[in-house]
JSON list of C-alpha atoms in Angstrom, two decimals:
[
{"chain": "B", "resi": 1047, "resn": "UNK", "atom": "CA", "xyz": [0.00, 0.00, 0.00]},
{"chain": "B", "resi": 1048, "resn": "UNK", "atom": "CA", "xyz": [1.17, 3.22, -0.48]},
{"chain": "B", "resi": 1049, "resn": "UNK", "atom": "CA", "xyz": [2.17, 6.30, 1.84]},
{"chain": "B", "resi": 1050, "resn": "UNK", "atom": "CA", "xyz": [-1.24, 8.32, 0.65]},
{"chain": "B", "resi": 1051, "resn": "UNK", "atom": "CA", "xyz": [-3.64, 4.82, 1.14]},
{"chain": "B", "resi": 1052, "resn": "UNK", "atom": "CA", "xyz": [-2.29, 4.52, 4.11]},
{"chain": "B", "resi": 1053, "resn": "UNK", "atom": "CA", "xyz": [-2.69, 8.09, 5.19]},
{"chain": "B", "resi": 1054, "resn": "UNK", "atom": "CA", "xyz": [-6.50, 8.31, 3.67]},
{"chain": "B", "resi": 1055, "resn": "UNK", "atom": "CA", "xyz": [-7.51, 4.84, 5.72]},
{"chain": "B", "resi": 1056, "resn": "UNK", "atom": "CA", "xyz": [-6.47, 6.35, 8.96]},
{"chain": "B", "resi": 1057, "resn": "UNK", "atom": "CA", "xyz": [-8.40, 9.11, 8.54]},
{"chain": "B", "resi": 1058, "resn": "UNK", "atom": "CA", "xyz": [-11.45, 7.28, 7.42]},
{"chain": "B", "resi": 1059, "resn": "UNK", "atom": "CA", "xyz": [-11.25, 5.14, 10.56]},
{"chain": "B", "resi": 1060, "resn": "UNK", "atom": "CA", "xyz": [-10.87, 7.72, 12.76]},
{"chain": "B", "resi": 1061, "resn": "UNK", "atom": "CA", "xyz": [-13.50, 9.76, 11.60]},
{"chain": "B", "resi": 1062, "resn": "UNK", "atom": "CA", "xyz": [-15.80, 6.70, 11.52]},
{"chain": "B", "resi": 1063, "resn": "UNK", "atom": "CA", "xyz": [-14.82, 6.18, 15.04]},
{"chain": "B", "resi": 1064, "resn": "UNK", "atom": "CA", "xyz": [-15.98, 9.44, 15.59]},
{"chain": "B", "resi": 1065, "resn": "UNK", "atom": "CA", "xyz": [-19.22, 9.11, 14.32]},
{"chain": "B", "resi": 1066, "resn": "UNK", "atom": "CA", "xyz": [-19.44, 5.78, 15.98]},
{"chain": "B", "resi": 1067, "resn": "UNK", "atom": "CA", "xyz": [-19.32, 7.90, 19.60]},
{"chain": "B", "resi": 1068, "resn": "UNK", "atom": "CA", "xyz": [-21.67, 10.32, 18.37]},
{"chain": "B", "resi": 1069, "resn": "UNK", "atom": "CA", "xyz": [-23.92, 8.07, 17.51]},
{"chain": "B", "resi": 1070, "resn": "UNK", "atom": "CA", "xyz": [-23.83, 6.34, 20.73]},
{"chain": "B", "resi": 1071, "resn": "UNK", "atom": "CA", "xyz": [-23.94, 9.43, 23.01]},
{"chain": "B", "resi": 1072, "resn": "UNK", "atom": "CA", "xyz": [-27.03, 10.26, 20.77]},
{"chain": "B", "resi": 1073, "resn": "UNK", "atom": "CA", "xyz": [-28.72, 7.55, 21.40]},
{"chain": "B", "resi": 1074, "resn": "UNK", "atom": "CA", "xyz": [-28.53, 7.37, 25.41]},
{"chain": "B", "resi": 1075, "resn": "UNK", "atom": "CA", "xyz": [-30.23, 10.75, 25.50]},
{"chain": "B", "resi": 1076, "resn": "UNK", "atom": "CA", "xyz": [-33.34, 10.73, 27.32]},
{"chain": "B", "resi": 1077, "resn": "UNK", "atom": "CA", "xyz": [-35.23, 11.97, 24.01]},
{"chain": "B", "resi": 1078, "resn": "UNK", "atom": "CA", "xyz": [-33.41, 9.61, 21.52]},
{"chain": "B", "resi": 1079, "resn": "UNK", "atom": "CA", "xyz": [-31.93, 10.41, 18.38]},
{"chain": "B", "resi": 1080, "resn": "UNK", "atom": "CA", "xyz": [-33.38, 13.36, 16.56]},
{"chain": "B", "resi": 1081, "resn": "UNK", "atom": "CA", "xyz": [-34.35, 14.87, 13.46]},
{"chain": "B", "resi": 1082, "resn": "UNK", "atom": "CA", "xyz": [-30.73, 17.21, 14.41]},
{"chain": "B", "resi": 1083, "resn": "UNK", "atom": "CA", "xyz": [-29.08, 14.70, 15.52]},
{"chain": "B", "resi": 1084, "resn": "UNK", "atom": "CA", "xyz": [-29.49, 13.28, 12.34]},
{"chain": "B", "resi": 1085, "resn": "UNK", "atom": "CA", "xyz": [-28.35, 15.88, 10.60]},
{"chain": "B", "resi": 1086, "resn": "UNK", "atom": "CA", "xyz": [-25.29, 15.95, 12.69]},
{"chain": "B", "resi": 1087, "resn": "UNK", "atom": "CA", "xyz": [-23.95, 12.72, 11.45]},
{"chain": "B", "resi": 1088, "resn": "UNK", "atom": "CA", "xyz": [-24.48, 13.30, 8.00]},
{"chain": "B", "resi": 1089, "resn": "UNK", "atom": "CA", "xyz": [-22.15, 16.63, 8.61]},
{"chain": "B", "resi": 1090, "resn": "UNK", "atom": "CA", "xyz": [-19.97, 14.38, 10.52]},
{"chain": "B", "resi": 1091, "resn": "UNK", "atom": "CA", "xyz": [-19.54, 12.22, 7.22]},
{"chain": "B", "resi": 1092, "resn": "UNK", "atom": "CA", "xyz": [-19.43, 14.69, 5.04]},
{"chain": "B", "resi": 1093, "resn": "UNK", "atom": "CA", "xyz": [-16.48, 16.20, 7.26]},
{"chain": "B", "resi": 1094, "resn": "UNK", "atom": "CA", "xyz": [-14.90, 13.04, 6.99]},
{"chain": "B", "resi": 1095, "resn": "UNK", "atom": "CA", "xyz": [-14.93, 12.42, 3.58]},
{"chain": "B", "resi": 1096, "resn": "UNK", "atom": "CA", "xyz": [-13.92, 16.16, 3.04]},
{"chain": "B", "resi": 1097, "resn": "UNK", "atom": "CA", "xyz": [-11.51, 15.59, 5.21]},
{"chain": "B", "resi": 1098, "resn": "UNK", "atom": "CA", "xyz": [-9.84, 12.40, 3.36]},
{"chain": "B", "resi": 1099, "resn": "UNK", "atom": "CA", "xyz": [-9.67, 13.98, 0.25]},
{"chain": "B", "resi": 1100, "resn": "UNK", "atom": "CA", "xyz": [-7.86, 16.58, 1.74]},
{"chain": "B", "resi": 1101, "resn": "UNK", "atom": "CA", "xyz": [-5.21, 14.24, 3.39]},
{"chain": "B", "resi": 1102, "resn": "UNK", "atom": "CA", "xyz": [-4.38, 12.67, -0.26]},
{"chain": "B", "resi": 1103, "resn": "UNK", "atom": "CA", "xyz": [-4.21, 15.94, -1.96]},
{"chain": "B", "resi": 1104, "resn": "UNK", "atom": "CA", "xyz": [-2.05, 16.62, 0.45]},
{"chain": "B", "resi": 1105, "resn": "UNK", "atom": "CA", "xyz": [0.31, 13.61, 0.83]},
{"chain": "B", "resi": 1106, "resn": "UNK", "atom": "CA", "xyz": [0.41, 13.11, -3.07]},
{"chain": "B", "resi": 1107, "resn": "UNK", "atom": "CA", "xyz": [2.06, 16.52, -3.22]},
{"chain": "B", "resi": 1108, "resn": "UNK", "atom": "CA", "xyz": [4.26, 16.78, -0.85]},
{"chain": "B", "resi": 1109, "resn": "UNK", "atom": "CA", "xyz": [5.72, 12.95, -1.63]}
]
């Protein structure tokens, strides 16, 4: 595997174990998970993802 693989899957997990713990503290409030809370994860993911991409662009140009 290369350096910018490598790089991109340990972001991925970590923001995916992020979003894990969200989801968990979400779902031991009193009220459940909401329609927000909801909304919050799919930011969380898309912050991830943004966040990935931005790891190989940068990796791939500084290698």
């Amino acid at each position: 595997m290369t350096l910018v693989t490598k790089s991109v899957l340990v972001t991925a997990v970590l923001g995916l174990l992020l979003i894990i713990y969200e989801w968990n503290m979400m779902r031991k409030k009193k009220g459940g998970v909401s329609a927000t809370d909801k909304r919050n994860l799919r930011d969380l993911v898309f912050f991830t993802a943004g966040a990935c991409a931005l790891v190989a662009f940068a990796v791939a140009n500084l290698f």
